[in-house]
PDB file of N, CA and C in Angstrom:
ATOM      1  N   UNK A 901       0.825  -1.193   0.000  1.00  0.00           N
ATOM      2  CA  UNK A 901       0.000   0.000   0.000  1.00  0.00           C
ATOM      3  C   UNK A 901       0.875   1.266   0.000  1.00  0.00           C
ATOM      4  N   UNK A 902       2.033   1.302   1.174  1.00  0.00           N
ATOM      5  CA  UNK A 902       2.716   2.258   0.594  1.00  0.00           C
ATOM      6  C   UNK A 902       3.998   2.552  -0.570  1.00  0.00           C
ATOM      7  N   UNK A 903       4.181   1.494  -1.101  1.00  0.00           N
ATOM      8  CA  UNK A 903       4.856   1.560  -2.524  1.00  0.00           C
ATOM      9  C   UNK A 903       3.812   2.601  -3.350  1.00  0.00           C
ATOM     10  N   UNK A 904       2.350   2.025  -3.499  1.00  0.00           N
ATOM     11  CA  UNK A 904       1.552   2.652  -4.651  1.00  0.00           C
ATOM     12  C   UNK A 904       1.529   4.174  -3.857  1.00  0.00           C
ATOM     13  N   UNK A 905       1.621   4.243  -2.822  1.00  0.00           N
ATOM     14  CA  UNK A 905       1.037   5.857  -2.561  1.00  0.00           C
ATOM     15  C   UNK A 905       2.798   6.569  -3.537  1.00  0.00           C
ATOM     16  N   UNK A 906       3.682   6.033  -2.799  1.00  0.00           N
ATOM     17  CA  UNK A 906       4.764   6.226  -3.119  1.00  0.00           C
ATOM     18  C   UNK A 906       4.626   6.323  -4.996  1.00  0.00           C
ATOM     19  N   UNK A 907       4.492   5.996  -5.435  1.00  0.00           N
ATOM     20  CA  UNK A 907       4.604   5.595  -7.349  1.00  0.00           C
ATOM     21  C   UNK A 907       3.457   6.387  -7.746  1.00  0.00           C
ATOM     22  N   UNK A 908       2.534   6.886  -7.022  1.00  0.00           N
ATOM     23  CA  UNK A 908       1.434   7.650  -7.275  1.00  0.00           C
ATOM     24  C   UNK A 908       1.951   9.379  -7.311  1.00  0.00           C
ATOM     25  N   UNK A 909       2.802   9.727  -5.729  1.00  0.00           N
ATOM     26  CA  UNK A 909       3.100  10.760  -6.090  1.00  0.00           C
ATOM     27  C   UNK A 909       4.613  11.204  -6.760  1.00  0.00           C
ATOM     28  N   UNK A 910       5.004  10.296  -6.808  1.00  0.00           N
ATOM     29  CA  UNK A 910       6.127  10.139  -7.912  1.00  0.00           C
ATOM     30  C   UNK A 910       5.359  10.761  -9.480  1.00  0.00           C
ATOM     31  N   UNK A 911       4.390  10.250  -9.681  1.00  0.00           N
ATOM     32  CA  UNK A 911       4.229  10.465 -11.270  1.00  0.00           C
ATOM     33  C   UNK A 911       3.357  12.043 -11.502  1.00  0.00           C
ATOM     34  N   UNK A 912       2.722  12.243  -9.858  1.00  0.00           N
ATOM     35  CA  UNK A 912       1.968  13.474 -10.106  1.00  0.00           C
ATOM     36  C   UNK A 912       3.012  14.450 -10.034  1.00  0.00           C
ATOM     37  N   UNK A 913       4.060  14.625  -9.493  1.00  0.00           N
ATOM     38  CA  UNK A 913       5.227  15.024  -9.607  1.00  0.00           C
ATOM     39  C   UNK A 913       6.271  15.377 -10.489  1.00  0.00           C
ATOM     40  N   UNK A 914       5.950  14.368 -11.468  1.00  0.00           N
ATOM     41  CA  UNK A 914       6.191  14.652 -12.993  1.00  0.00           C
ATOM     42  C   UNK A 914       5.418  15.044 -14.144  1.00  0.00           C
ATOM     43  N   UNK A 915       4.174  14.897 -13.621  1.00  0.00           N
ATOM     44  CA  UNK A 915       3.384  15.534 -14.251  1.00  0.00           C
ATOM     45  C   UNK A 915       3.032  17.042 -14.091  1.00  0.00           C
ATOM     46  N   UNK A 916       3.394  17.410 -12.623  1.00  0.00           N
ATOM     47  CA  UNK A 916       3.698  18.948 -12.549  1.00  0.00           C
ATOM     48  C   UNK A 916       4.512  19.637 -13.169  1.00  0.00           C
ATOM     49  N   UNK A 917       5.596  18.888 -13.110  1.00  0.00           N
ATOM     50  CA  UNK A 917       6.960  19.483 -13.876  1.00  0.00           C
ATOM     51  C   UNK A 917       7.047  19.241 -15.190  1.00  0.00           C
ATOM     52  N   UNK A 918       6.639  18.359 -15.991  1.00  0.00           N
ATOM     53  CA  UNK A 918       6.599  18.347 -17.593  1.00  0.00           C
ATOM     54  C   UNK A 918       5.618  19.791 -17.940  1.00  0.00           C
ATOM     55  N   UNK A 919       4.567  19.512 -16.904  1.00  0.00           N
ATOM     56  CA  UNK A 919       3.786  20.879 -17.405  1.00  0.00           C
ATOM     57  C   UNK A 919       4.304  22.189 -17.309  1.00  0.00           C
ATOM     58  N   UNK A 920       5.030  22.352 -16.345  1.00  0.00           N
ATOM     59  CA  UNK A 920       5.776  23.749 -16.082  1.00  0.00           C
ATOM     60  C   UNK A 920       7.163  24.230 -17.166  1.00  0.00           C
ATOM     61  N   UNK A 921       7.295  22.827 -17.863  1.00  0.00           N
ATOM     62  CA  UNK A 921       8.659  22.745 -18.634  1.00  0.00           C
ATOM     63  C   UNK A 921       8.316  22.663 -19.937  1.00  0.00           C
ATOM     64  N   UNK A 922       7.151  23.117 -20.515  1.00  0.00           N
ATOM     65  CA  UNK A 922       6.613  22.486 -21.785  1.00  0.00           C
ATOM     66  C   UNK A 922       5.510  23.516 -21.974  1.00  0.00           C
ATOM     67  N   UNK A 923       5.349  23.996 -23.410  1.00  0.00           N
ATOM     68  CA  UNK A 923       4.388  24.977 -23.980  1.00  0.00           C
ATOM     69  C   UNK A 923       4.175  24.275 -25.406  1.00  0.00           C
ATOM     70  N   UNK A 924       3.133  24.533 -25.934  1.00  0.00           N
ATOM     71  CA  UNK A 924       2.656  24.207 -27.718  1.00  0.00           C
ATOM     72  C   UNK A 924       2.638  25.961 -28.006  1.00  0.00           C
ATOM     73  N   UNK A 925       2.729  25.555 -29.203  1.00  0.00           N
ATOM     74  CA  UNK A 925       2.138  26.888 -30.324  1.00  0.00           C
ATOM     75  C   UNK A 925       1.311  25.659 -31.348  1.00  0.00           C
ATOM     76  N   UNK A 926       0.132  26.574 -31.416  1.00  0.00           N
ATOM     77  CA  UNK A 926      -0.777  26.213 -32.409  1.00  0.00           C
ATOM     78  C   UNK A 926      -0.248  26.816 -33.657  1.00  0.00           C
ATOM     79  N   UNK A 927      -0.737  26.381 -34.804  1.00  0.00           N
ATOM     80  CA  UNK A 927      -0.331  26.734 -36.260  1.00  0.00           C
ATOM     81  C   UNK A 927      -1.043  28.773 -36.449  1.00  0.00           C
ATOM     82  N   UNK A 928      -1.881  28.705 -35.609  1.00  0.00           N
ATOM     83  CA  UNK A 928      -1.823  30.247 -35.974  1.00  0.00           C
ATOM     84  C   UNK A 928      -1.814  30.924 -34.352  1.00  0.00           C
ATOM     85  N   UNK A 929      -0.633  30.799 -33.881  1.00  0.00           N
ATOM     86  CA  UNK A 929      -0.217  31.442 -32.883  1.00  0.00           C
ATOM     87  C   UNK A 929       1.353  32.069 -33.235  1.00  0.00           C
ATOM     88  N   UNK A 930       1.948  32.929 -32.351  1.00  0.00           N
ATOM     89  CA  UNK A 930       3.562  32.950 -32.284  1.00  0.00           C
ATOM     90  C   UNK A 930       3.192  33.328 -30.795  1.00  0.00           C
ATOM     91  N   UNK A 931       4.861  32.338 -30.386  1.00  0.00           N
ATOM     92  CA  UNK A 931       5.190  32.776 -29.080  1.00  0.00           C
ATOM     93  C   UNK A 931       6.484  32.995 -28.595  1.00  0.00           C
ATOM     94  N   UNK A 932       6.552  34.220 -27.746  1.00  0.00           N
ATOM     95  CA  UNK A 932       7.364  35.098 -27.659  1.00  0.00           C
ATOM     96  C   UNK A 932       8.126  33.808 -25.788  1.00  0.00           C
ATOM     97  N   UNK A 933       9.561  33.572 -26.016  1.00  0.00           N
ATOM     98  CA  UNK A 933      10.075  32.859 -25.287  1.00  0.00           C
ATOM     99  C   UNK A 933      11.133  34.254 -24.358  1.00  0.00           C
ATOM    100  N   UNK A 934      10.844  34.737 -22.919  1.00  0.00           N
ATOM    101  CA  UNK A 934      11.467  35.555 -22.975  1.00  0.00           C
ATOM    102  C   UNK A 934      12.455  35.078 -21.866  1.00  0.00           C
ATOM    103  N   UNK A 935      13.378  35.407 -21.445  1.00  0.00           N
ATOM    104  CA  UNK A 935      14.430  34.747 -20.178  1.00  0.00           C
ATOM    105  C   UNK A 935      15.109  36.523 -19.249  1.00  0.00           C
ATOM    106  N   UNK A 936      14.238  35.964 -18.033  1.00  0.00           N
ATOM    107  CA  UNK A 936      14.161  37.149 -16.881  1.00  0.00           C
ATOM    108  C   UNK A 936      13.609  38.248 -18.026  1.00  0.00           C
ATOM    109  N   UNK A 937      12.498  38.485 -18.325  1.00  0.00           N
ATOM    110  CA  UNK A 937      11.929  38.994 -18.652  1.00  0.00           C
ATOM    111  C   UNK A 937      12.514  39.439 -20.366  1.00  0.00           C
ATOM    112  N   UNK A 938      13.722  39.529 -20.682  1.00  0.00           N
ATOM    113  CA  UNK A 938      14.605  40.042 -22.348  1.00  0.00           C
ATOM    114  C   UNK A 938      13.504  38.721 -23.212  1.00  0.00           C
ATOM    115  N   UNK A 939      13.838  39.484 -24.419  1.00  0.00           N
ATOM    116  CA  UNK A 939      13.902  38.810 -25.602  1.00  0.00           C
ATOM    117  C   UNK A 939      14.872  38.908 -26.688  1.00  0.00           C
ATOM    118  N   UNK A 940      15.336  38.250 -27.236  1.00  0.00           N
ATOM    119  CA  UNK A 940      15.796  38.721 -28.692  1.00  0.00           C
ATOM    120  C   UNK A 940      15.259  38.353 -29.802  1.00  0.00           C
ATOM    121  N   UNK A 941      15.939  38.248 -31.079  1.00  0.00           N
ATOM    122  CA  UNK A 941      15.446  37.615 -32.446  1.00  0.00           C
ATOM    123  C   UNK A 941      15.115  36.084 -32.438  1.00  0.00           C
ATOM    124  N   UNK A 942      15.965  35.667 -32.106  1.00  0.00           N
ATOM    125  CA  UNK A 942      15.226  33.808 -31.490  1.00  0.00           C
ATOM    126  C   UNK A 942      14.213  33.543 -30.987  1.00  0.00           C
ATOM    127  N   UNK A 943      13.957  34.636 -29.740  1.00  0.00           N
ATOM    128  CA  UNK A 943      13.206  34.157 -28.848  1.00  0.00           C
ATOM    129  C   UNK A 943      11.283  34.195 -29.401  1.00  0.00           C
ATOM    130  N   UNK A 944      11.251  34.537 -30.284  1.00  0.00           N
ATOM    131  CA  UNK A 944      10.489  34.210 -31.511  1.00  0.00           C
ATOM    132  C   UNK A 944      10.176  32.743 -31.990  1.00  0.00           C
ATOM    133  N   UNK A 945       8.774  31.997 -31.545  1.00  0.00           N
ATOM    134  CA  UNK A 945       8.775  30.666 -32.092  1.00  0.00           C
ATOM    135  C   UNK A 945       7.672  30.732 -33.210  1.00  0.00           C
ATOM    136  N   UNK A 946       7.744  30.631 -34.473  1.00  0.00           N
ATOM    137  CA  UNK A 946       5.901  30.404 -34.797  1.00  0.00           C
ATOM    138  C   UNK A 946       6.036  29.040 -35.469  1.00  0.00           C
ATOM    139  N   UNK A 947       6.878  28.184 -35.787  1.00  0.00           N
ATOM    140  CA  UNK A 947       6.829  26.489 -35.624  1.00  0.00           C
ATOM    141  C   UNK A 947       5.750  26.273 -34.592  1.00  0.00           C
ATOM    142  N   UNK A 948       4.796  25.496 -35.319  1.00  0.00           N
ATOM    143  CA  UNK A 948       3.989  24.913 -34.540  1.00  0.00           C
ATOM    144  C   UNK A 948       4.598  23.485 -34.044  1.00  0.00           C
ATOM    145  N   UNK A 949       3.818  23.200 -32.354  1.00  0.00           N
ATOM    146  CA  UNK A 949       4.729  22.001 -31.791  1.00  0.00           C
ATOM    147  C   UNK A 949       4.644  22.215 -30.665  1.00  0.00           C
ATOM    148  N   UNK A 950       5.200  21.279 -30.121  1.00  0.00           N
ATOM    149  CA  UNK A 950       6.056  21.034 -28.227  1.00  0.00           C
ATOM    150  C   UNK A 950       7.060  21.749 -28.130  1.00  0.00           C
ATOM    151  N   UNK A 951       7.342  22.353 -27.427  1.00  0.00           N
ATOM    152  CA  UNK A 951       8.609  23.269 -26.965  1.00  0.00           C
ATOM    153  C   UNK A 951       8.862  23.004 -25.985  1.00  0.00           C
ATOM    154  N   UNK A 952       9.989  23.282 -25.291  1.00  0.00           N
ATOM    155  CA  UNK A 952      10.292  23.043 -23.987  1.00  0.00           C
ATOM    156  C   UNK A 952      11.082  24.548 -23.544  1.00  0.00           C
ATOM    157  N   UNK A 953      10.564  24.784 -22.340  1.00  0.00           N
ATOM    158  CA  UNK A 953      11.527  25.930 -21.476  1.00  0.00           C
ATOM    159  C   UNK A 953      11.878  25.612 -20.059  1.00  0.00           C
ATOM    160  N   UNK A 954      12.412  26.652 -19.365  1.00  0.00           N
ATOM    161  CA  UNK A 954      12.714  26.387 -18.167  1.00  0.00           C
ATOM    162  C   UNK A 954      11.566  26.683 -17.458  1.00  0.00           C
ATOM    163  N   UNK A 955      11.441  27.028 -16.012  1.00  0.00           N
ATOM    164  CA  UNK A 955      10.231  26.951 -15.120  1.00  0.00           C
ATOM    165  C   UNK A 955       9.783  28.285 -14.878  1.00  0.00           C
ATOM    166  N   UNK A 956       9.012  28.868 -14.728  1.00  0.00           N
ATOM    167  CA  UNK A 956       8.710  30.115 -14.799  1.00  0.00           C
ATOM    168  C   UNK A 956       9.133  31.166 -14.304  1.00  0.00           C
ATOM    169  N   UNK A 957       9.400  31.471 -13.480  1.00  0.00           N
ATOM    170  CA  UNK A 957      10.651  32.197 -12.800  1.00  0.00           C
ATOM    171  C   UNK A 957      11.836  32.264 -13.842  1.00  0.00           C
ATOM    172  N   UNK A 958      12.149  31.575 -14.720  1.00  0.00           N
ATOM    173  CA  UNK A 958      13.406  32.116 -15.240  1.00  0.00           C
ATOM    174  C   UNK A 958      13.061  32.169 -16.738  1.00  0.00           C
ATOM    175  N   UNK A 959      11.854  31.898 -16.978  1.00  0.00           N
ATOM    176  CA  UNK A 959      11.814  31.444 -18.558  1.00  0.00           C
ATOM    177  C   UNK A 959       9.945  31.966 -19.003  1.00  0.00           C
ATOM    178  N   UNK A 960       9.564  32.750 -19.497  1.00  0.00           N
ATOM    179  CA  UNK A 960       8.075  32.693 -19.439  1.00  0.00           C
ATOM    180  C   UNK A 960       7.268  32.956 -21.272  1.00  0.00           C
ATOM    181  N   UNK A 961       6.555  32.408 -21.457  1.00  0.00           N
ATOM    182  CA  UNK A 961       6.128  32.431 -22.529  1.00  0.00           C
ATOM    183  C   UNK A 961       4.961  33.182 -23.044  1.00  0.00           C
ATOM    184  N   UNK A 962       4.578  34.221 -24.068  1.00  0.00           N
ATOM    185  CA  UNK A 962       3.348  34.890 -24.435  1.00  0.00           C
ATOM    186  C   UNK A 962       3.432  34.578 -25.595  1.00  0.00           C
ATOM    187  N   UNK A 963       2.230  33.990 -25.862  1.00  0.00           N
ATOM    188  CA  UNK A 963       1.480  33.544 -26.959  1.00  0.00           C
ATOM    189  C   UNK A 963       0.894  34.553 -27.539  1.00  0.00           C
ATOM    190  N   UNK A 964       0.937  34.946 -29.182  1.00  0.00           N
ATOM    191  CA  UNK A 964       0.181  35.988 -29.812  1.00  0.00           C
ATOM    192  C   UNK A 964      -0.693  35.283 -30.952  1.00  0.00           C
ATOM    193  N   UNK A 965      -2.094  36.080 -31.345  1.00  0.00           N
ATOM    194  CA  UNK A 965      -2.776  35.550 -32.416  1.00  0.00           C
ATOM    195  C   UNK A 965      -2.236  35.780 -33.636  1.00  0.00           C
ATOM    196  N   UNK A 966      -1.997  35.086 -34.926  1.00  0.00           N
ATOM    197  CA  UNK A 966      -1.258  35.656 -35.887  1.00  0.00           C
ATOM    198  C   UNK A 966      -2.453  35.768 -36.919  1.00  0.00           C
ATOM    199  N   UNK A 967      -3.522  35.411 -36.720  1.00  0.00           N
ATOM    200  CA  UNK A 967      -4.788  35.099 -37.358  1.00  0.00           C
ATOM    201  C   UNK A 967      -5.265  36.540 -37.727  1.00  0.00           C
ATOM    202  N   UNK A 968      -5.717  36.941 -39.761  1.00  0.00           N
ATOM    203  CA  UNK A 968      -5.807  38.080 -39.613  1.00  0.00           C
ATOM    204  C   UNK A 968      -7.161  38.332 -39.650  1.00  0.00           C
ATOM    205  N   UNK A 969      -7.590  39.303 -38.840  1.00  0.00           N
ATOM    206  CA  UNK A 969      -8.952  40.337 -38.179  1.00  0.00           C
ATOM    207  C   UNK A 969      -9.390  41.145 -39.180  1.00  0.00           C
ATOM    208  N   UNK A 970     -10.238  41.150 -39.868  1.00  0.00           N
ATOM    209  CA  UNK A 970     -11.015  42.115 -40.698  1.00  0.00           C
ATOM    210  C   UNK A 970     -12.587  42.424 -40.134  1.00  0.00           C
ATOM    211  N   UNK A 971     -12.226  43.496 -40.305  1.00  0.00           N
ATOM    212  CA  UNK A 971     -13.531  44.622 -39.368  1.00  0.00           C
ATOM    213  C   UNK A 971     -14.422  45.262 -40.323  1.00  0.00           C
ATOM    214  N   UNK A 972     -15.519  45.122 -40.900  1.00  0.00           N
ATOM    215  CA  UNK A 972     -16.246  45.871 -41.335  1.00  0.00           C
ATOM    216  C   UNK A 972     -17.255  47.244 -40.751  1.00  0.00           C
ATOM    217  N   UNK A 973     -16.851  48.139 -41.347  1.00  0.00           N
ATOM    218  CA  UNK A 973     -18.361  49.270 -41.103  1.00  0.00           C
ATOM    219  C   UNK A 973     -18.704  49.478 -42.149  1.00  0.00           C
ATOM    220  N   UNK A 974     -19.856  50.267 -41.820  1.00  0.00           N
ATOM    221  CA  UNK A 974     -20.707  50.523 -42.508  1.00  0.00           C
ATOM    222  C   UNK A 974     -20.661  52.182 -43.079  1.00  0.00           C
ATOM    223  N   UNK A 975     -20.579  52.162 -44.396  1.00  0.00           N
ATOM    224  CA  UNK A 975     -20.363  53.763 -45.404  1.00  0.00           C
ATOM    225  C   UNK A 975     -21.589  54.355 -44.626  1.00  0.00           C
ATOM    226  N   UNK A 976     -20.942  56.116 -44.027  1.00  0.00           N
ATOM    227  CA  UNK A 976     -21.815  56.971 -43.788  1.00  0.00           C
ATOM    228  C   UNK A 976     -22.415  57.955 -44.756  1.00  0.00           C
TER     229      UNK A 976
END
C-alpha cells in the first residue's frame, strides 16, 4: 500500500513538472520565449509544436494571435 502511494506521487510530480517545462504553439499562434523577462530575435517561435523551457521564474512564454482580423463598417 505504501509503494503505490509512493509511485502515485512520484508520477503526479512529474506531471507537474513536464507541465511547467513544456508549452505548444498552435499553427496560428507565435510565441514570444522571454528569459528574466529580455527577448531577442530567437526568442520568436511560430513552428507549430512542443517546446520546452525552463520553469517560470526564469523562462516565461506569451502567446500571440497571428490570425488576420477584418472589421467591417458601414459607409456613412
Amino acid at each position: 500500500m505504501r509503494a503505490i502511494i509512493i509511485v502515485i506521487g512520484i508520477v503526479f510530480a512529474l506531471a507537474m513538472l513536464s507541465r511547467a517545462m513544456t508549452y505548444t504553439v498552435k499553427f496560428t499562434e507565435a510565441a514570444v520565449l522571454t528569459t528574466f523577462g529580455k527577448a531577442d530575435a530567437e526568442a520568436v517561435k511560430v513552428a507549430p509544436g512542443l517546446k520546452l523551457k525552463w520553469p517560470d521564474p526564469i523562462q516565461s512564454v506569451t502567446k500571440y494571435d497571428t490570425r488576420a482580423r477584418f472589421l467591417q463598417t458601414q459607409s456613412q
